[in-house]
CSV table of C-alpha atoms and ligand atoms in Angstrom, one decimal:
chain,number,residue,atom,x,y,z
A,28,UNK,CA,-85.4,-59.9,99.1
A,29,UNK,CA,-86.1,-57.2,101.4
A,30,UNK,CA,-86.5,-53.9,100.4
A,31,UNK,CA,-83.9,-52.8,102.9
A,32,UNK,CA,-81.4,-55.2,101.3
A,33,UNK,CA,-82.4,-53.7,98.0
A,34,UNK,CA,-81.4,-50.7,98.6
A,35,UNK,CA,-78.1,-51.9,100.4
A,36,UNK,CA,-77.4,-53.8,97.4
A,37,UNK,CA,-78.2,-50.7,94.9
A,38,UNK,CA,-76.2,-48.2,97.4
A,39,UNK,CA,-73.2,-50.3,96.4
A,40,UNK,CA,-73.3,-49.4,92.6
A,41,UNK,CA,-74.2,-46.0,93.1
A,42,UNK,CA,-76.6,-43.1,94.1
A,43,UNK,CA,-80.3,-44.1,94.3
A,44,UNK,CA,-82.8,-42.3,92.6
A,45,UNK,CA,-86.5,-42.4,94.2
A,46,UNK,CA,-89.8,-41.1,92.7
A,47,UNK,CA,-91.9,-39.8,95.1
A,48,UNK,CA,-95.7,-40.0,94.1
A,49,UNK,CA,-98.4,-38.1,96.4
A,50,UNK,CA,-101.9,-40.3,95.9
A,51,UNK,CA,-103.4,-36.7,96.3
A,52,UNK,CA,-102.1,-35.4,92.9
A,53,UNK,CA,-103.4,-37.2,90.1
A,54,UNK,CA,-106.1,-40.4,90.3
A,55,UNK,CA,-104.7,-43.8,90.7
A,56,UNK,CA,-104.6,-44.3,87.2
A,57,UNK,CA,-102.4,-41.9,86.4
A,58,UNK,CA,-100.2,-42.6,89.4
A,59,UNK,CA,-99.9,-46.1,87.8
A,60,UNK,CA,-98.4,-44.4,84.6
A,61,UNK,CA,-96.1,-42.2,86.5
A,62,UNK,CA,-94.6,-45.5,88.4
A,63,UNK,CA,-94.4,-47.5,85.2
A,64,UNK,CA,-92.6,-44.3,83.6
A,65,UNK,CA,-90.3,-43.9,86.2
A,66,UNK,CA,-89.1,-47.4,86.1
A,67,UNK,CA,-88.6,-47.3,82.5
A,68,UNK,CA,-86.2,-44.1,82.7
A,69,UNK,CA,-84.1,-45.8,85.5
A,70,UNK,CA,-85.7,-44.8,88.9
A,71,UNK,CA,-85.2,-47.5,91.7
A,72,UNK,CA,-87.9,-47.1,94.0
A,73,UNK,CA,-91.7,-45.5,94.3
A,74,UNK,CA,-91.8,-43.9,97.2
A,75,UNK,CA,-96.1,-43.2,98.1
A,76,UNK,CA,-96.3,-40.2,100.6
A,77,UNK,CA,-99.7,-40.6,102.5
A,78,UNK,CA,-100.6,-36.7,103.7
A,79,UNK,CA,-103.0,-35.3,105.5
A,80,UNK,CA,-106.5,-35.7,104.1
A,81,UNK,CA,-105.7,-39.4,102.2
A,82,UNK,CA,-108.6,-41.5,102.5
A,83,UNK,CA,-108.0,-45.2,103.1
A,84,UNK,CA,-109.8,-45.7,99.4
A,85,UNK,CA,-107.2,-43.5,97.4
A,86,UNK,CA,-103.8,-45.2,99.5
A,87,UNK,CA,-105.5,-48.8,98.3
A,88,UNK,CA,-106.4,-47.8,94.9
A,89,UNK,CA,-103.3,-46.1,94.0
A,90,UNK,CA,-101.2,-48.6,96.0
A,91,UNK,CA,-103.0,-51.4,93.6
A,92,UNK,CA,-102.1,-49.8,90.5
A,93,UNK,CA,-98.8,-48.9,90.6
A,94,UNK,CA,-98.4,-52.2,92.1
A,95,UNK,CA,-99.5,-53.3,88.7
A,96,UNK,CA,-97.4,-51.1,86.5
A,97,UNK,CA,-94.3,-51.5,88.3
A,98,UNK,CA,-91.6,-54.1,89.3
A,99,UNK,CA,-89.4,-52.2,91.1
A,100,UNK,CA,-90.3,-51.5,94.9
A,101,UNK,CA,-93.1,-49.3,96.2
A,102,UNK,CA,-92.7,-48.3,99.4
A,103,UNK,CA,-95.0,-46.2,101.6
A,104,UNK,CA,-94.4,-43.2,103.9
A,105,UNK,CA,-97.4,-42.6,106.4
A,106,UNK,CA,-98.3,-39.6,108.6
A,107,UNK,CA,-100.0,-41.3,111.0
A,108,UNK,CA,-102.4,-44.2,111.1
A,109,UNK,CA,-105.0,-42.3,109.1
A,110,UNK,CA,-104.5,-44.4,105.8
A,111,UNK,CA,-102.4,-47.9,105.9
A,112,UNK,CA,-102.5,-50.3,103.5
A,113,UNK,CA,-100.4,-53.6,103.8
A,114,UNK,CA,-99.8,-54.1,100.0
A,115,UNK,CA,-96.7,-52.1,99.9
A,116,UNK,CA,-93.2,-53.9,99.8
A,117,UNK,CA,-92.2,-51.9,103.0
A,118,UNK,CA,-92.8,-48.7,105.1
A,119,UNK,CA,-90.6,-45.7,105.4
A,120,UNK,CA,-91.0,-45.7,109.4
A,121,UNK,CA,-90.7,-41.7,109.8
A,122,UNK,CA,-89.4,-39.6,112.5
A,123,UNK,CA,-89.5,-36.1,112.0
A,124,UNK,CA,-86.9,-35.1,113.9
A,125,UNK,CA,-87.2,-31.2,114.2
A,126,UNK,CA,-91.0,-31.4,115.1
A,127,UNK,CA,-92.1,-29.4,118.0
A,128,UNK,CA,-95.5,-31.7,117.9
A,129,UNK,CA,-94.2,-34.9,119.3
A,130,UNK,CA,-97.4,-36.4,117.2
A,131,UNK,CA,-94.9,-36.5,114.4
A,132,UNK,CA,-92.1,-37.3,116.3
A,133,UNK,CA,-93.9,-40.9,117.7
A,134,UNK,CA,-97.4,-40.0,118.6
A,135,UNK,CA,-98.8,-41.1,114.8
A,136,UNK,CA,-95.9,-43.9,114.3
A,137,UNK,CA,-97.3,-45.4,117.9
A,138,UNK,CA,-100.9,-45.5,116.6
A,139,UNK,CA,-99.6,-47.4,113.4
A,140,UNK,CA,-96.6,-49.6,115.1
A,141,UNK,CA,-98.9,-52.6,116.4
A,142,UNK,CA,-100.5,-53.4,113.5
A,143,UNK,CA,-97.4,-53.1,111.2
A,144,UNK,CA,-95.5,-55.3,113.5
A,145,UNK,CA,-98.5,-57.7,113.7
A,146,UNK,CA,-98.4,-57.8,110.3
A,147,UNK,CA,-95.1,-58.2,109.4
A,148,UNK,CA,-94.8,-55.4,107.3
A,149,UNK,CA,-91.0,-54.3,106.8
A,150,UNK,CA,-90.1,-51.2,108.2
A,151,UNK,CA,-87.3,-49.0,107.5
A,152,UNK,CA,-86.8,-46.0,110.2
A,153,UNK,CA,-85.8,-43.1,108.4
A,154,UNK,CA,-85.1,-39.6,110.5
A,155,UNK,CA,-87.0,-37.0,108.4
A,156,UNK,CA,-84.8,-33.4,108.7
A,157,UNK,CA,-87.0,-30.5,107.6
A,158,UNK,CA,-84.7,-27.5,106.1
A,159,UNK,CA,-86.3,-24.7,105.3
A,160,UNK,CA,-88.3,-23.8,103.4
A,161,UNK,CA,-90.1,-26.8,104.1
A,162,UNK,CA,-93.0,-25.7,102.0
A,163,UNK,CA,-96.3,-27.8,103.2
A,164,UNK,CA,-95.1,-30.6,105.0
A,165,UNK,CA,-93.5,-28.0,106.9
A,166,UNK,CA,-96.5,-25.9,107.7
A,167,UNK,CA,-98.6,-29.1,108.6
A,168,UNK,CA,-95.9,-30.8,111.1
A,169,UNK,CA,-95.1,-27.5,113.4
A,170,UNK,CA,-91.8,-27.7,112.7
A,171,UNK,CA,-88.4,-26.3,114.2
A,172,UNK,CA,-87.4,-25.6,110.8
A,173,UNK,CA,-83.5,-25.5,110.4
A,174,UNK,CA,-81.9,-22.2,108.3
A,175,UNK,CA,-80.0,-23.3,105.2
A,176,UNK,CA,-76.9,-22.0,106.6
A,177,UNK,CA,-76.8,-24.0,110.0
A,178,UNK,CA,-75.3,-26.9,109.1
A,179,UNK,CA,-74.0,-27.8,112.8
A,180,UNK,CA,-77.9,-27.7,113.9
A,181,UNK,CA,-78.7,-30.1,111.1
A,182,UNK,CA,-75.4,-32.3,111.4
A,183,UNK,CA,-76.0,-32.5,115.1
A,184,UNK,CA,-79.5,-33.7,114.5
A,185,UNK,CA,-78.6,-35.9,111.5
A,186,UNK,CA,-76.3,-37.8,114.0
A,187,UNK,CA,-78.7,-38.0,117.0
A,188,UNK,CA,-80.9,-39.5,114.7
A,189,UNK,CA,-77.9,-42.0,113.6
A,190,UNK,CA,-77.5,-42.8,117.5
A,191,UNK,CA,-81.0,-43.7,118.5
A,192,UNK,CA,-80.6,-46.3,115.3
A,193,UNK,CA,-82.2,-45.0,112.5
A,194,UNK,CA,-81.1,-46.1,108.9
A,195,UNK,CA,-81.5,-43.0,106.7
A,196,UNK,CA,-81.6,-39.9,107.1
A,197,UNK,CA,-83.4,-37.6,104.8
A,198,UNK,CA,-82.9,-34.0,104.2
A,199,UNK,CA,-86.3,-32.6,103.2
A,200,UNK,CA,-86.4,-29.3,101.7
A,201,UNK,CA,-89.9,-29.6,101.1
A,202,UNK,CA,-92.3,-30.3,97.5
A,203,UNK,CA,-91.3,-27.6,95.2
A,204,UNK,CA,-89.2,-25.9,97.1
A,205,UNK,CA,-87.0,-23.2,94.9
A,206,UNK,CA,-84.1,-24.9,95.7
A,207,UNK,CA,-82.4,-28.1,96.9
A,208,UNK,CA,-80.8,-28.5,99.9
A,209,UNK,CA,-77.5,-26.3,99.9
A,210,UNK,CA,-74.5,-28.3,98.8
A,211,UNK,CA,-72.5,-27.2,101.6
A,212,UNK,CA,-74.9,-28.3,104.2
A,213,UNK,CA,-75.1,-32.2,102.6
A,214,UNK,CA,-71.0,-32.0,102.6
A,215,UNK,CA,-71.3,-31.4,106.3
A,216,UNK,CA,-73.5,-33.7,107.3
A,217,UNK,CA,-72.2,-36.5,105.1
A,218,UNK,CA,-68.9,-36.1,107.3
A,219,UNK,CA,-70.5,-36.6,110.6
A,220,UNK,CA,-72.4,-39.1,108.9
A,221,UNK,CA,-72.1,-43.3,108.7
A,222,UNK,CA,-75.7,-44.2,107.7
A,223,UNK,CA,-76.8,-43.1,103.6
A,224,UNK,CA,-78.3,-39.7,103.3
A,225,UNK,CA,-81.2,-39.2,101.1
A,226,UNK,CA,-81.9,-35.9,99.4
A,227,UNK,CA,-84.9,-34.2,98.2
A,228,UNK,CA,-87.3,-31.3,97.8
A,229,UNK,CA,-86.4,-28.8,94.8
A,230,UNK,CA,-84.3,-30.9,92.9
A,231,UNK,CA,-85.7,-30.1,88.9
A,232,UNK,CA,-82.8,-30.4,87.1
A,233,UNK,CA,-79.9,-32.2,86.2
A,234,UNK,CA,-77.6,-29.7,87.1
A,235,UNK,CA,-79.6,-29.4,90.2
A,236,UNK,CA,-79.0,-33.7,90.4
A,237,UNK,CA,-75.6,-33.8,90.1
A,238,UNK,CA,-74.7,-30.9,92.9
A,239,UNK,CA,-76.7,-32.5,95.2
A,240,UNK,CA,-74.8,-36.1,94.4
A,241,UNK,CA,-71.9,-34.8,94.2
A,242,UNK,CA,-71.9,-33.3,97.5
A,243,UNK,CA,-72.7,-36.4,99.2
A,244,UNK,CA,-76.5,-37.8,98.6
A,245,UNK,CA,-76.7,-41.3,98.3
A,246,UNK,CA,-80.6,-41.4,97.6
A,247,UNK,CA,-82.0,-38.7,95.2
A,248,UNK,CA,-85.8,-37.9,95.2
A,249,UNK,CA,-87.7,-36.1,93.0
A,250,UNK,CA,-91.9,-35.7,93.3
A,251,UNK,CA,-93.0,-32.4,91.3
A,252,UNK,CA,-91.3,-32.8,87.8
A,253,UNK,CA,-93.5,-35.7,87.0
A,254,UNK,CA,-96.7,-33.7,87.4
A,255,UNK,CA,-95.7,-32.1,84.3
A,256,UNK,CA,-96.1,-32.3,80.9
A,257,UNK,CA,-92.9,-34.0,79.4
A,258,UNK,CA,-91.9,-35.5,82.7
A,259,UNK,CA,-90.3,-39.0,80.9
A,260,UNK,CA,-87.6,-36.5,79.6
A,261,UNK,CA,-86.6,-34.6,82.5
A,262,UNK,CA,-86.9,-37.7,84.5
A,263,UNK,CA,-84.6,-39.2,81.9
A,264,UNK,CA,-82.0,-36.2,82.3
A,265,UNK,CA,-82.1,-36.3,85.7
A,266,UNK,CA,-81.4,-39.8,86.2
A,267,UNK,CA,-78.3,-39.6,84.1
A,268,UNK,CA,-77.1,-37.3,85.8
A,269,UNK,CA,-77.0,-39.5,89.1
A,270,UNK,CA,-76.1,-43.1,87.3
A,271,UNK,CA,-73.1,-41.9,84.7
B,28,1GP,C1,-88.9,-35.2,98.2
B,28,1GP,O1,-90.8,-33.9,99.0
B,28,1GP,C2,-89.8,-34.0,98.1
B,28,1GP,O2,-88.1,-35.1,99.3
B,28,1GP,C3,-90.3,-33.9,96.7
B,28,1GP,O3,-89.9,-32.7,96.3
B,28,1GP,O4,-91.6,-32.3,94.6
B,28,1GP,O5,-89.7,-30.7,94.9
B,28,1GP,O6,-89.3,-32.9,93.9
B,28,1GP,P1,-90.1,-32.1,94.8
């Protein structure tokens, strides 16, 4: 089955959680544990963000591990055509819409998009919305970041993004941002919206879990609370607070 159709299938039972896992935080190994962990608890995908300064070594060696550890889909999001690795079940195909550098708006997905197509690799295009704070990624990709209060800006990109065909959107507060998106803002783009909205950046909590669903998210993700000690709990927490 296709990962797409996975997550179309999953979508119809519920929210989605996704653990994100950066191959530049821990050594494959223990990237392996946190995939076979997240699985256990409930989580429905791995999601592998490939930042700047991945070598092509650490994507294949981390790819290959959690690959081992887990069942459930891995799926890879790439900056550019730096690192690529063809083991994962599919790609995140990013656009990040509010980017004033139009390298991560198609430059980087141009240099990757022959090869992926040549080798059949699923892709999934997913419109990357960068609120504020935006933490790193927002630094690295010069972006147009949006306020927390404009929701119209970020509605109005969430459905251009919907136009040009894109299957997700995802509303990226940034790793460790002190928040989550605001409530308010997901409500308002959720009722522009037709295509499923994921969610992530800041979200620690299960309080912080269950806003964010309630107000609309239909994928969850959460990256920085397994880098901690006791993770398996809060994980746990978290997911019940998005499956009861
Ligand atoms: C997912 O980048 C985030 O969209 C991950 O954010 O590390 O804050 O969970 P956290």
């Amino acid at each position: 089955m296709s990962v797409a159709q996975y997550l179309t299938d999953k979508l119809k039972l519920g929210t989605v959680h996704i653990t994100l896992v950066d191959p530049l935080k821990q050594s494959a190994e223990a990237a392996g544990r946190l995939a076979q962990t997240a699985q256990e608890v409930g989580s429905d995908l791995i999601l592998v963000v490939g930042l700047s300064g991945l070598s092509q070594t650490n994507l294949l060696e981390t790819a290959r591990v959690i690959k081992d550890k887990s069942t459930i889909p891995v799926v890879y999001t790439p900056s550019g055509a730096e690192a690529l690795c063809f083991s994962f079940d599919a790609v995140f195909f990013p656009c990040f819409l509010n980017c004033n550098n139009a390298r991560f708006v198609c430059g980087g997905q141009s240099q990757a998009s022959v090869i992926l197509k040549r080798m059949e690799i699923e892709t999934i295009p997913v419109g990357y919305l960068m609120i504020e704070p935006g933490m790193k990624i927002g630094d690295a990709k010069d972006v147009n970041m949006i306020t927390r209060d404009n929701y119209w800006q970020a509605s109005s990109f969430a459905v251009a993004a919907e136009l040009f065909g894109m299957q997700y959107i995802y509303l990226e507060a940034g790793t460790s941002a002190a928040q989550p998106i605001p409530a308010g803002m997901i409500r308002a783009i959720k009722k522009e919206l037709s295509v499923p909205l994921i969610v992530g950046g800041g979200i620690r909590t299960a309080v912080d879990a269950r806003r964010v669903r309630q107000a609309g998210a239909d994928v969850v993700v959460t990256g920085t609370i397994i880098e901690n000690a006791g993770y398996r709990e809060r994980l746990r927490s978290i997911l019940s607070a998005l499956k009861d």
